PDB file of C-alpha atoms in Angstrom:
ATOM      1  CA  MET A 141     -16.838 -21.414  -8.465  1.00 51.00           C
ATOM      2  CA  GLY A 142     -20.449 -21.856 -10.015  1.00 53.00           C
ATOM      3  CA  ILE A 143     -21.368 -20.569 -13.344  1.00 53.00           C
ATOM      4  CA  LEU A 144     -23.417 -17.642 -12.407  1.00 43.00           C
ATOM      5  CA  GLN A 145     -20.616 -16.560  -9.737  1.00 53.00           C
ATOM      6  CA  LEU A 146     -18.300 -16.548 -12.577  1.00 46.00           C
ATOM      7  CA  PHE A 147     -20.679 -14.560 -14.844  1.00 49.00           C
ATOM      8  CA  GLY A 148     -21.122 -12.073 -12.045  1.00 54.00           C
ATOM      9  CA  LYS A 149     -17.355 -11.583 -11.750  1.00 68.00           C
ATOM     10  CA  LEU A 150     -16.430 -10.910 -15.024  1.00 56.00           C
ATOM     11  CA  ALA A 151     -19.503  -8.763 -15.361  1.00 66.00           C
ATOM     12  CA  ASN A 152     -18.161  -6.753 -12.223  1.00 80.00           C
ATOM     13  CA  GLY A 153     -14.724  -6.343 -13.765  1.00 82.00           C
ATOM     14  CA  ALA A 154     -16.021  -5.025 -17.046  1.00 90.00           C
ATOM     15  CA  TYR A 155     -18.007  -2.702 -15.044  1.00 91.00           C
ATOM     16  CA  VAL A 156     -15.075  -1.615 -13.014  1.00 93.00           C
ATOM     17  CA  ALA A 157     -13.017  -1.298 -16.175  1.00 94.00           C
ATOM     18  CA  ALA A 158     -15.585   0.612 -18.045  1.00 95.00           C
ATOM     19  CA  TRP A 159     -15.986   3.175 -14.967  1.00 96.00           C
ATOM     20  CA  ASP A 160     -12.078   3.286 -14.567  1.00 97.00           C
ATOM     21  CA  THR A 161     -11.775   4.350 -18.336  1.00 97.00           C
ATOM     22  CA  SER A 162     -14.277   6.919 -17.978  1.00 97.00           C
ATOM     23  CA  LEU A 163     -12.492   8.561 -15.042  1.00 98.00           C
ATOM     24  CA  THR A 164      -9.357   8.229 -16.341  1.00 98.00           C
ATOM     25  CA  LEU A 165     -10.482  10.297 -19.336  1.00 98.00           C
ATOM     26  CA  ALA A 166     -12.712  12.854 -17.249  1.00 98.00           C
ATOM     27  CA  ASN A 167      -9.123  13.278 -15.158  1.00 98.00           C
ATOM     28  CA  THR A 168      -7.252  14.390 -18.670  1.00 97.00           C
ATOM     29  CA  LEU A 169     -10.274  16.709 -19.551  1.00 97.00           C
ATOM     30  CA  SER A 170     -10.206  18.405 -15.961  1.00 97.00           C
ATOM     31  CA  SER A 171      -7.766  21.005 -13.988  1.00 97.00           C
ATOM     32  CA  SER A 172      -6.041  19.143 -11.256  1.00 97.00           C
ATOM     33  CA  ARG A 173      -6.654  20.019  -7.719  1.00 97.00           C
ATOM     34  CA  LYS A 174      -4.764  22.892  -6.279  1.00 96.00           C
ATOM     35  CA  PRO A 175      -1.717  21.997  -3.537  1.00 95.00           C
ATOM     36  CA  GLY A 176      -3.576  22.552   0.006  1.00 95.00           C
ATOM     37  CA  GLN A 177      -6.903  21.546  -1.100  1.00 96.00           C
ATOM     38  CA  VAL A 178      -6.878  17.915  -2.196  1.00 97.00           C
ATOM     39  CA  THR A 179      -8.685  16.513   0.407  1.00 97.00           C
ATOM     40  CA  PRO A 180     -12.607  17.524   0.387  1.00 96.00           C
ATOM     41  CA  ALA A 181     -13.849  20.315   2.608  1.00 96.00           C
ATOM     42  CA  GLY A 182     -15.695  19.045   5.829  1.00 96.00           C
ATOM     43  CA  CYS A 183     -13.526  15.528   5.739  1.00 97.00           C
ATOM     44  CA  PRO A 184     -10.850  14.347   8.084  1.00 97.00           C
ATOM     45  CA  GLY A 185      -7.478  16.055   6.845  1.00 97.00           C
ATOM     46  CA  ALA A 186      -9.144  18.946   5.134  1.00 97.00           C
ATOM     47  CA  GLY A 187      -5.936  21.695   5.093  1.00 93.00           C
ATOM     48  CA  GLY A 188      -3.859  19.386   6.283  1.00 94.00           C
ATOM     49  CA  GLN A 189      -5.527  19.006   9.634  1.00 96.00           C
ATOM     50  CA  TRP A 190      -6.540  15.654  10.941  1.00 98.00           C
ATOM     51  CA  PRO A 191      -8.005  14.190  14.098  1.00 98.00           C
ATOM     52  CA  GLU A 192      -5.731  13.282  16.692  1.00 98.00           C
ATOM     53  CA  TYR A 193      -3.133  10.548  16.486  1.00 98.00           C
ATOM     54  CA  ILE A 194      -3.738   7.600  19.005  1.00 98.00           C
ATOM     55  CA  SER A 195      -1.722   4.689  18.919  1.00 97.00           C
ATOM     56  CA  PRO A 196      -2.945   1.593  19.279  1.00 97.00           C
ATOM     57  CA  LYS A 197      -3.782  -0.107  22.735  1.00 96.00           C
ATOM     58  CA  GLU A 198      -4.490  -3.569  23.619  1.00 95.00           C
ATOM     59  CA  GLY A 199      -7.031  -5.512  22.178  1.00 97.00           C
ATOM     60  CA  ASP A 200      -7.336  -2.916  19.138  1.00 98.00           C
ATOM     61  CA  SER A 201      -7.262  -4.496  15.753  1.00 98.00           C
ATOM     62  CA  ARG A 202      -4.635  -3.906  13.427  1.00 98.00           C
ATOM     63  CA  CYS A 203      -3.413  -5.345  10.331  1.00 97.00           C
ATOM     64  CA  SER A 204      -0.370  -5.316   7.594  1.00 97.00           C
ATOM     65  CA  CYS A 205      -1.541  -2.307   6.033  1.00 96.00           C
ATOM     66  CA  PRO A 206       0.126   1.126   7.048  1.00 97.00           C
ATOM     67  CA  ALA A 207      -2.647   2.880   5.079  1.00 98.00           C
ATOM     68  CA  LEU A 208      -5.547   1.523   6.847  1.00 98.00           C
ATOM     69  CA  ASN A 209      -3.579   1.260  10.152  1.00 98.00           C
ATOM     70  CA  ALA A 210      -3.319   5.234  10.293  1.00 98.00           C
ATOM     71  CA  LEU A 211      -7.097   5.731   9.214  1.00 98.00           C
ATOM     72  CA  ALA A 212      -7.745   4.065  12.338  1.00 98.00           C
ATOM     73  CA  ASN A 213      -5.062   5.671  14.510  1.00 98.00           C
ATOM     74  CA  HIS A 214      -6.388   9.267  13.890  1.00 98.00           C
ATOM     75  CA  GLY A 215     -10.215   7.764  14.119  1.00 98.00           C
ATOM     76  CA  ILE A 216     -10.909   8.285  10.335  1.00 98.00           C
ATOM     77  CA  ILE A 217     -12.235   4.771  10.718  1.00 98.00           C
ATOM     78  CA  PRO A 218     -13.247   3.151  14.457  1.00 98.00           C
ATOM     79  CA  ARG A 219     -10.324   3.503  16.157  1.00 98.00           C
ATOM     80  CA  ASP A 220     -10.141   0.108  17.656  1.00 98.00           C
ATOM     81  CA  GLY A 221      -9.877  -1.164  13.925  1.00 98.00           C
ATOM     82  CA  LYS A 222     -13.141  -3.425  14.362  1.00 98.00           C
ATOM     83  CA  ASN A 223     -16.796  -3.649  12.605  1.00 98.00           C
ATOM     84  CA  ILE A 224     -15.677  -1.733   9.648  1.00 98.00           C
ATOM     85  CA  LYS A 225     -18.312  -1.278   7.034  1.00 98.00           C
ATOM     86  CA  PHE A 226     -16.843  -2.331   3.459  1.00 97.00           C
ATOM     87  CA  THR A 227     -18.144   0.412   2.049  1.00 96.00           C
ATOM     88  CA  GLU A 228     -17.619   2.849   4.268  1.00 97.00           C
ATOM     89  CA  LEU A 229     -13.595   1.878   4.140  1.00 97.00           C
ATOM     90  CA  GLY A 230     -14.016   2.868   0.509  1.00 96.00           C
ATOM     91  CA  GLU A 231     -14.936   6.125   0.998  1.00 97.00           C
ATOM     92  CA  ARG A 232     -12.686   6.883   3.703  1.00 98.00           C
ATOM     93  CA  ILE A 233      -9.700   6.115   1.186  1.00 98.00           C
ATOM     94  CA  ARG A 234     -11.537   8.259  -1.118  1.00 98.00           C
ATOM     95  CA  GLU A 235     -11.381  11.196   0.958  1.00 98.00           C
ATOM     96  CA  THR A 236      -7.958  10.729   2.498  1.00 98.00           C
ATOM     97  CA  TYR A 237      -5.648   9.211  -0.328  1.00 98.00           C
ATOM     98  CA  ASN A 238      -7.671  10.460  -3.266  1.00 98.00           C
ATOM     99  CA  PHE A 239      -7.450   7.287  -5.234  1.00 98.00           C
ATOM    100  CA  GLY A 240     -10.385   6.771  -8.062  1.00 98.00           C
ATOM    101  CA  GLY A 241     -13.892   5.480  -7.067  1.00 97.00           C
ATOM    102  CA  THR A 242     -12.699   2.202  -9.098  1.00 97.00           C
ATOM    103  CA  PHE A 243      -9.816   1.851  -6.958  1.00 96.00           C
ATOM    104  CA  CYS A 244     -11.844   2.451  -3.661  1.00 97.00           C
ATOM    105  CA  TYR A 245     -14.905   0.010  -4.670  1.00 96.00           C
ATOM    106  CA  PHE A 246     -12.583  -2.769  -5.903  1.00 94.00           C
ATOM    107  CA  VAL A 247      -9.977  -3.346  -3.110  1.00 93.00           C
ATOM    108  CA  PRO A 248     -12.835  -3.515  -0.210  1.00 95.00           C
ATOM    109  CA  ASN A 249     -15.093  -5.733  -2.792  1.00 94.00           C
ATOM    110  CA  HIS A 250     -12.184  -7.731  -3.280  1.00 91.00           C
ATOM    111  CA  ALA A 251     -11.014  -8.286   0.746  1.00 94.00           C
ATOM    112  CA  ALA A 252     -14.955  -8.732   1.253  1.00 95.00           C
ATOM    113  CA  GLY A 253     -14.905 -11.794  -1.457  1.00 92.00           C
ATOM    114  CA  LEU A 254     -11.610 -13.228   0.269  1.00 92.00           C
ATOM    115  CA  LEU A 255     -13.425 -13.268   3.533  1.00 95.00           C
ATOM    116  CA  ASN A 256     -16.541 -14.648   2.422  1.00 95.00           C
ATOM    117  CA  LYS A 257     -18.556 -11.889   3.406  1.00 96.00           C
ATOM    118  CA  ASN A 258     -20.907  -9.367   1.625  1.00 96.00           C
ATOM    119  CA  TYR A 259     -19.559  -5.888   0.918  1.00 96.00           C
ATOM    120  CA  ALA A 260     -22.624  -4.182   1.034  1.00 96.00           C
ATOM    121  CA  THR A 261     -23.930  -5.305   4.353  1.00 97.00           C
ATOM    122  CA  ASP A 262     -21.129  -7.199   6.341  1.00 98.00           C
ATOM    123  CA  THR A 263     -17.945  -5.685   8.151  1.00 98.00           C
ATOM    124  CA  PHE A 264     -15.078  -6.835   9.250  1.00 98.00           C
ATOM    125  CA  ASP A 265     -11.876  -6.302  11.742  1.00 98.00           C
ATOM    126  CA  LEU A 266      -8.692  -5.086  10.389  1.00 98.00           C
ATOM    127  CA  ALA A 267      -6.826  -8.128  11.658  1.00 97.00           C
ATOM    128  CA  GLU A 268      -9.311 -10.462   9.427  1.00 97.00           C
ATOM    129  CA  ILE A 269      -7.616  -8.975   6.150  1.00 94.00           C
ATOM    130  CA  ASP A 270      -4.493 -10.454   7.326  1.00 95.00           C
ATOM    131  CA  LEU A 271      -5.588 -14.045   5.793  1.00 91.00           C
ATOM    132  CA  HIS A 272      -1.988 -15.020   4.464  1.00 92.00           C
ATOM    133  CA  ASN A 273      -2.015 -14.848   0.590  1.00 91.00           C
ATOM    134  CA  GLY A 274      -4.993 -13.187   0.317  1.00 86.00           C
ATOM    135  CA  ILE A 275      -3.841  -9.355   0.746  1.00 86.00           C
ATOM    136  CA  GLU A 276      -1.057 -10.148   3.130  1.00 93.00           C
ATOM    137  CA  HIS A 277       1.875 -11.698   1.284  1.00 95.00           C
ATOM    138  CA  ASP A 278       5.383 -12.833   1.503  1.00 97.00           C
ATOM    139  CA  ALA A 279       8.239 -10.451   0.891  1.00 98.00           C
ATOM    140  CA  SER A 280       6.781  -7.369   2.069  1.00 97.00           C
ATOM    141  CA  LEU A 281       8.788  -4.253   2.288  1.00 98.00           C
ATOM    142  CA  LEU A 282       7.178  -3.386   5.784  1.00 98.00           C
ATOM    143  CA  ARG A 283       7.006  -6.580   7.462  1.00 97.00           C
ATOM    144  CA  GLU A 284       8.653  -9.762   7.957  1.00 97.00           C
ATOM    145  CA  ASP A 285       6.715 -12.875   6.660  1.00 97.00           C
ATOM    146  CA  SER A 286       4.026 -14.231   8.375  1.00 96.00           C
ATOM    147  CA  ALA A 287       5.359 -17.267   8.599  1.00 97.00           C
ATOM    148  CA  LEU A 288       8.374 -15.872  10.808  1.00 96.00           C
ATOM    149  CA  VAL A 289       6.120 -13.267  12.381  1.00 97.00           C
ATOM    150  CA  PRO A 290       2.427 -14.551  12.857  1.00 96.00           C
ATOM    151  CA  ASP A 291       1.534 -10.756  14.249  1.00 95.00           C
ATOM    152  CA  GLN A 292       1.485  -8.655  11.049  1.00 95.00           C
ATOM    153  CA  SER A 293       0.116  -5.468  12.938  1.00 96.00           C
ATOM    154  CA  LYS A 294       3.273  -3.750  13.847  1.00 95.00           C
ATOM    155  CA  PRO A 295       5.912  -2.803  10.775  1.00 97.00           C
ATOM    156  CA  HIS A 296       9.327  -3.883  11.141  1.00 98.00           C
ATOM    157  CA  ILE A 297      11.651  -1.216  11.665  1.00 98.00           C
ATOM    158  CA  PRO A 298      14.572  -2.320  10.095  1.00 98.00           C
ATOM    159  CA  PHE A 299      13.507  -3.336   7.110  1.00 98.00           C
ATOM    160  CA  ILE A 300      11.439   0.316   6.864  1.00 98.00           C
ATOM    161  CA  ARG A 301      14.904   2.122   7.800  1.00 98.00           C
ATOM    162  CA  GLU A 302      16.887   0.376   5.033  1.00 98.00           C
ATOM    163  CA  LEU A 303      14.283   1.362   2.428  1.00 98.00           C
ATOM    164  CA  LEU A 304      14.070   4.542   3.253  1.00 98.00           C
ATOM    165  CA  ASP A 305      17.833   5.336   3.508  1.00 98.00           C
ATOM    166  CA  SER A 306      17.926   3.523   0.046  1.00 98.00           C
ATOM    167  CA  ALA A 307      16.698   6.644  -1.615  1.00 98.00           C
ATOM    168  CA  THR A 308      18.792   8.062  -4.151  1.00 98.00           C
ATOM    169  CA  GLY A 309      16.369  10.774  -5.550  1.00 98.00           C
ATOM    170  CA  LYS A 310      16.242  14.342  -4.316  1.00 97.00           C
ATOM    171  CA  ASP A 311      13.373  16.770  -4.564  1.00 95.00           C
ATOM    172  CA  ALA A 312      13.205  20.738  -5.239  1.00 94.00           C
ATOM    173  CA  ASN A 313      14.675  21.496  -2.037  1.00 94.00           C
ATOM    174  CA  GLY A 314      17.387  18.886  -1.983  1.00 96.00           C
ATOM    175  CA  LYS A 315      15.397  16.440   0.254  1.00 97.00           C
ATOM    176  CA  PRO A 316      15.715  12.577  -0.339  1.00 98.00           C
ATOM    177  CA  ILE A 317      12.952  10.697  -2.135  1.00 98.00           C
ATOM    178  CA  LEU A 318      12.444   7.556  -3.067  1.00 98.00           C
ATOM    179  CA  THR A 319      12.522   6.742  -6.819  1.00 98.00           C
ATOM    180  CA  ILE A 320      10.626   3.958  -8.908  1.00 98.00           C
ATOM    181  CA  GLU A 321      14.251   2.259  -9.280  1.00 98.00           C
ATOM    182  CA  ASP A 322      14.996   2.537  -5.201  1.00 98.00           C
ATOM    183  CA  ILE A 323      11.592   0.459  -4.651  1.00 98.00           C
ATOM    184  CA  SER A 324      12.217  -2.304  -7.463  1.00 98.00           C
ATOM    185  CA  ARG A 325      15.987  -2.772  -6.534  1.00 98.00           C
ATOM    186  CA  PHE A 326      14.550  -3.287  -2.665  1.00 98.00           C
ATOM    187  CA  SER A 327      11.812  -5.157  -3.847  1.00 98.00           C
ATOM    188  CA  ALA A 328      14.275  -7.228  -5.511  1.00 98.00           C
ATOM    189  CA  LYS A 329      16.015  -8.015  -1.767  1.00 98.00           C
ATOM    190  CA  ARG A 330      13.523  -8.660   0.083  1.00 98.00           C
ATOM    191  CA  ARG A 331      12.164 -11.675  -2.693  1.00 98.00           C
ATOM    192  CA  VAL A 332      15.714 -13.004  -2.612  1.00 98.00           C
ATOM    193  CA  GLU A 333      16.308 -12.960   1.130  1.00 98.00           C
ATOM    194  CA  ALA A 334      12.768 -13.932   2.023  1.00 98.00           C
ATOM    195  CA  ARG A 335      13.047 -16.784  -0.112  1.00 97.00           C
ATOM    196  CA  GLU A 336      15.997 -17.847   1.531  1.00 97.00           C
ATOM    197  CA  THR A 337      15.121 -17.470   5.180  1.00 97.00           C
ATOM    198  CA  ASN A 338      11.420 -18.530   5.277  1.00 97.00           C
ATOM    199  CA  PRO A 339      11.006 -22.119   4.665  1.00 96.00           C
ATOM    200  CA  ASP A 340       7.301 -21.708   3.778  1.00 97.00           C
ATOM    201  CA  PHE A 341       7.692 -19.074   1.468  1.00 97.00           C
ATOM    202  CA  THR A 342       5.475 -18.280  -1.594  1.00 97.00           C
ATOM    203  CA  LEU A 343       5.003 -15.708  -3.977  1.00 96.00           C
ATOM    204  CA  ASP A 344       3.056 -16.102  -7.062  1.00 95.00           C
ATOM    205  CA  ARG A 345       2.651 -13.594 -10.099  1.00 94.00           C
ATOM    206  CA  ALA A 346      -0.528 -11.875  -8.634  1.00 92.00           C
ATOM    207  CA  HIS A 347       1.318 -11.502  -5.279  1.00 93.00           C
ATOM    208  CA  LYS A 348       4.295  -9.899  -7.017  1.00 96.00           C
ATOM    209  CA  THR A 349       1.832  -7.686  -8.447  1.00 94.00           C
ATOM    210  CA  PHE A 350      -0.003  -6.860  -5.714  1.00 92.00           C
ATOM    211  CA  GLY A 351       3.325  -6.032  -3.582  1.00 95.00           C
ATOM    212  CA  SER A 352       4.624  -3.700  -6.471  1.00 97.00           C
ATOM    213  CA  THR A 353       1.162  -2.147  -6.081  1.00 96.00           C
ATOM    214  CA  ASN A 354       1.394  -1.595  -2.310  1.00 94.00           C
ATOM    215  CA  ALA A 355       5.048  -0.456  -2.982  1.00 97.00           C
ATOM    216  CA  SER A 356       3.773   2.086  -5.673  1.00 97.00           C
ATOM    217  CA  THR A 357       1.503   3.924  -3.108  1.00 97.00           C
ATOM    218  CA  LEU A 358       4.445   5.203  -1.411  1.00 98.00           C
ATOM    219  CA  LEU A 359       5.387   6.931  -4.840  1.00 98.00           C
ATOM    220  CA  VAL A 360       2.171   8.157  -6.193  1.00 98.00           C
ATOM    221  CA  ALA A 361       0.379   9.102  -2.692  1.00 98.00           C
ATOM    222  CA  PHE A 362       3.730  10.074  -1.055  1.00 98.00           C
ATOM    223  CA  GLY A 363       5.517  11.467  -4.175  1.00 98.00           C
ATOM    224  CA  GLY A 364       8.474   9.243  -2.251  1.00 98.00           C
ATOM    225  CA  ARG A 365       9.303  11.975   0.059  1.00 98.00           C
ATOM    226  CA  VAL A 366      11.513  10.372   2.682  1.00 98.00           C
ATOM    227  CA  ASP A 367      10.383  12.832   5.798  1.00 97.00           C
ATOM    228  CA  ASP A 368       6.834  11.690   5.293  1.00 98.00           C
ATOM    229  CA  LEU A 369       7.219   8.243   4.650  1.00 98.00           C
ATOM    230  CA  GLU A 370       9.349   7.928   7.708  1.00 98.00           C
ATOM    231  CA  THR A 371       6.332   9.342   9.925  1.00 98.00           C
ATOM    232  CA  PHE A 372       3.689   7.114   8.170  1.00 98.00           C
ATOM    233  CA  LEU A 373       5.376   4.155   7.771  1.00 98.00           C
ATOM    234  CA  ILE A 374       7.190   3.953  11.311  1.00 98.00           C
ATOM    235  CA  GLU A 375       4.017   5.570  13.335  1.00 98.00           C
ATOM    236  CA  GLU A 376       1.643   5.129  10.783  1.00 98.00           C
ATOM    237  CA  ARG A 377       0.440   8.197  11.369  1.00 98.00           C
ATOM    238  CA  PHE A 378       0.056  11.265   9.032  1.00 98.00           C
ATOM    239  CA  PRO A 379       2.668  14.271   9.355  1.00 97.00           C
ATOM    240  CA  GLU A 380       1.124  17.530  10.361  1.00 94.00           C
ATOM    241  CA  GLY A 381      -0.118  19.277   7.316  1.00 96.00           C
ATOM    242  CA  TRP A 382       0.336  15.643   4.883  1.00 98.00           C
ATOM    243  CA  GLU A 383      -2.042  15.530   2.145  1.00 98.00           C
ATOM    244  CA  SER A 384      -1.863  13.087  -0.694  1.00 98.00           C
ATOM    245  CA  ARG A 385       0.076  14.204  -3.749  1.00 98.00           C
ATOM    246  CA  ILE A 386      -2.545  12.887  -6.065  1.00 98.00           C
ATOM    247  CA  LEU A 387      -3.898  15.724  -7.577  1.00 98.00           C
ATOM    248  CA  SER A 388      -6.196  14.135 -10.437  1.00 98.00           C
ATOM    249  CA  PRO A 389      -9.765  15.627  -9.672  1.00 98.00           C
ATOM    250  CA  MET A 390     -11.194  11.972 -10.057  1.00 98.00           C
ATOM    251  CA  GLY A 391      -8.243  10.535  -8.025  1.00 98.00           C
ATOM    252  CA  MET A 392      -5.944   7.979  -8.961  1.00 98.00           C
ATOM    253  CA  THR A 393      -7.403   5.399 -11.767  1.00 98.00           C
ATOM    254  CA  PHE A 394      -6.307   1.620 -11.957  1.00 96.00           C
ATOM    255  CA  ILE A 395      -5.354   2.942 -15.682  1.00 97.00           C
ATOM    256  CA  THR A 396      -2.891   5.916 -14.532  1.00 97.00           C
ATOM    257  CA  PHE A 397      -1.522   3.651 -11.657  1.00 97.00           C
ATOM    258  CA  ASN A 398      -0.904   0.884 -13.327  1.00 97.00           C
ATOM    259  CA  ILE A 399       1.564   2.747 -15.325  1.00 97.00           C
ATOM    260  CA  THR A 400       3.730   3.040 -11.917  1.00 98.00           C
ATOM    261  CA  ILE A 401       2.868  -0.634 -10.934  1.00 97.00           C
ATOM    262  CA  LEU A 402       4.656  -1.828 -14.311  1.00 97.00           C
ATOM    263  CA  LYS A 403       7.483   0.269 -13.987  1.00 98.00           C
ATOM    264  CA  VAL A 404       8.245  -1.065 -10.344  1.00 98.00           C
ATOM    265  CA  GLU A 405       7.240  -4.825 -11.114  1.00 98.00           C
ATOM    266  CA  ARG A 406       9.564  -5.002 -14.313  1.00 98.00           C
ATOM    267  CA  GLY A 407      12.336  -3.337 -12.613  1.00 98.00           C
ATOM    268  CA  ILE A 408      12.568  -6.137 -10.314  1.00 98.00           C
ATOM    269  CA  ASP A 409      15.410  -7.929 -11.037  1.00 98.00           C
ATOM    270  CA  GLU A 410      16.619 -10.664  -8.561  1.00 98.00           C
ATOM    271  CA  ASP A 411      19.310 -12.274 -10.404  1.00 98.00           C
ATOM    272  CA  LYS A 412      20.992  -8.746 -10.616  1.00 97.00           C
ATOM    273  CA  TYR A 413      20.456  -8.542  -6.673  1.00 97.00           C
ATOM    274  CA  ILE A 414      22.253 -11.747  -6.052  1.00 97.00           C
ATOM    275  CA  ALA A 415      25.204 -11.076  -8.531  1.00 97.00           C
ATOM    276  CA  GLU A 416      25.479  -7.742  -6.881  1.00 95.00           C
ATOM    277  CA  ARG A 417      25.881  -9.540  -3.433  1.00 95.00           C
ATOM    278  CA  LYS A 418      28.032 -11.974  -4.676  1.00 95.00           C
ATOM    279  CA  ALA A 419      30.250  -9.285  -5.699  1.00 95.00           C
ATOM    280  CA  ALA A 420      30.439  -7.479  -2.461  1.00 92.00           C
ATOM    281  CA  ALA A 421      31.176 -10.176  -0.641  1.00 92.00           C
ATOM    282  CA  GLU A 422      33.988 -11.027  -2.760  1.00 92.00           C
ATOM    283  CA  ALA A 423      35.157  -7.511  -2.813  1.00 92.00           C
ATOM    284  CA  ASN A 424      35.008  -7.631   1.168  1.00 88.00           C
ATOM    285  CA  VAL A 425      37.020 -10.729   1.408  1.00 90.00           C
ATOM    286  CA  GLU A 426      39.686  -9.241  -0.977  1.00 85.00           C
ATOM    287  CA  ALA A 427      39.976  -6.149   1.339  1.00 85.00           C
ATOM    288  CA  SER A 428      40.434  -8.352   4.603  1.00 75.00           C
TER     289      SER A 428
END
């Protein structure tokens, strides 16, 4: 990286940090959005009315991210998942999931950099962002590792079922919800088992954090609600009447989001999972 590129990257990071701080402050000083009014009027999904869902057909481009695939499946971005503007993607994420402007700028801009494309002028296909150890990474909670299943466009249903079945929380109506502890425990399981089954397994600190970021989206945007997540993760479709659980008027900022992300990541204890698995195996042997 040249000195000018490095300076530009540092300056951009400082700009995003200052912007995020201002949005976080604005959120603390403003009233939250009211349930039923999270998606802006005039945008797809306003009032829980989502555009028609059409499952992807042969030749359509999809990726390992259910949040982006769902946008395409509902026609919020091009249904074929191709020739998407990076700038447009950020706007649609903002409107649909109510993430803050900083997140909705940083993520597409980061993806553009990984693909050696221009954020302001270029386009991309969803499948392009599955560059391994770019945004896609090993030990995903929703997909098998790309070394084992190169096509990352389709969810791995057994993982999703196991994740949702592990929910220990309950909402006010007694319906199951995933908790931070549930996500951390399942993440530990996936990391251990992926390392054992994938001979090309890699997961550096940055991608561990990125994995916890993806998992935390299930908690902040969906409130961990299993009923909604089942539809979203398996069909990559928005449930009827759904809207983001993020009520912040300026959207979810990095500063606020990082609180959940850090709790998830710090709670991931691979050694504990290994010990529990060993104890269970020994108990089964004794019982037999």
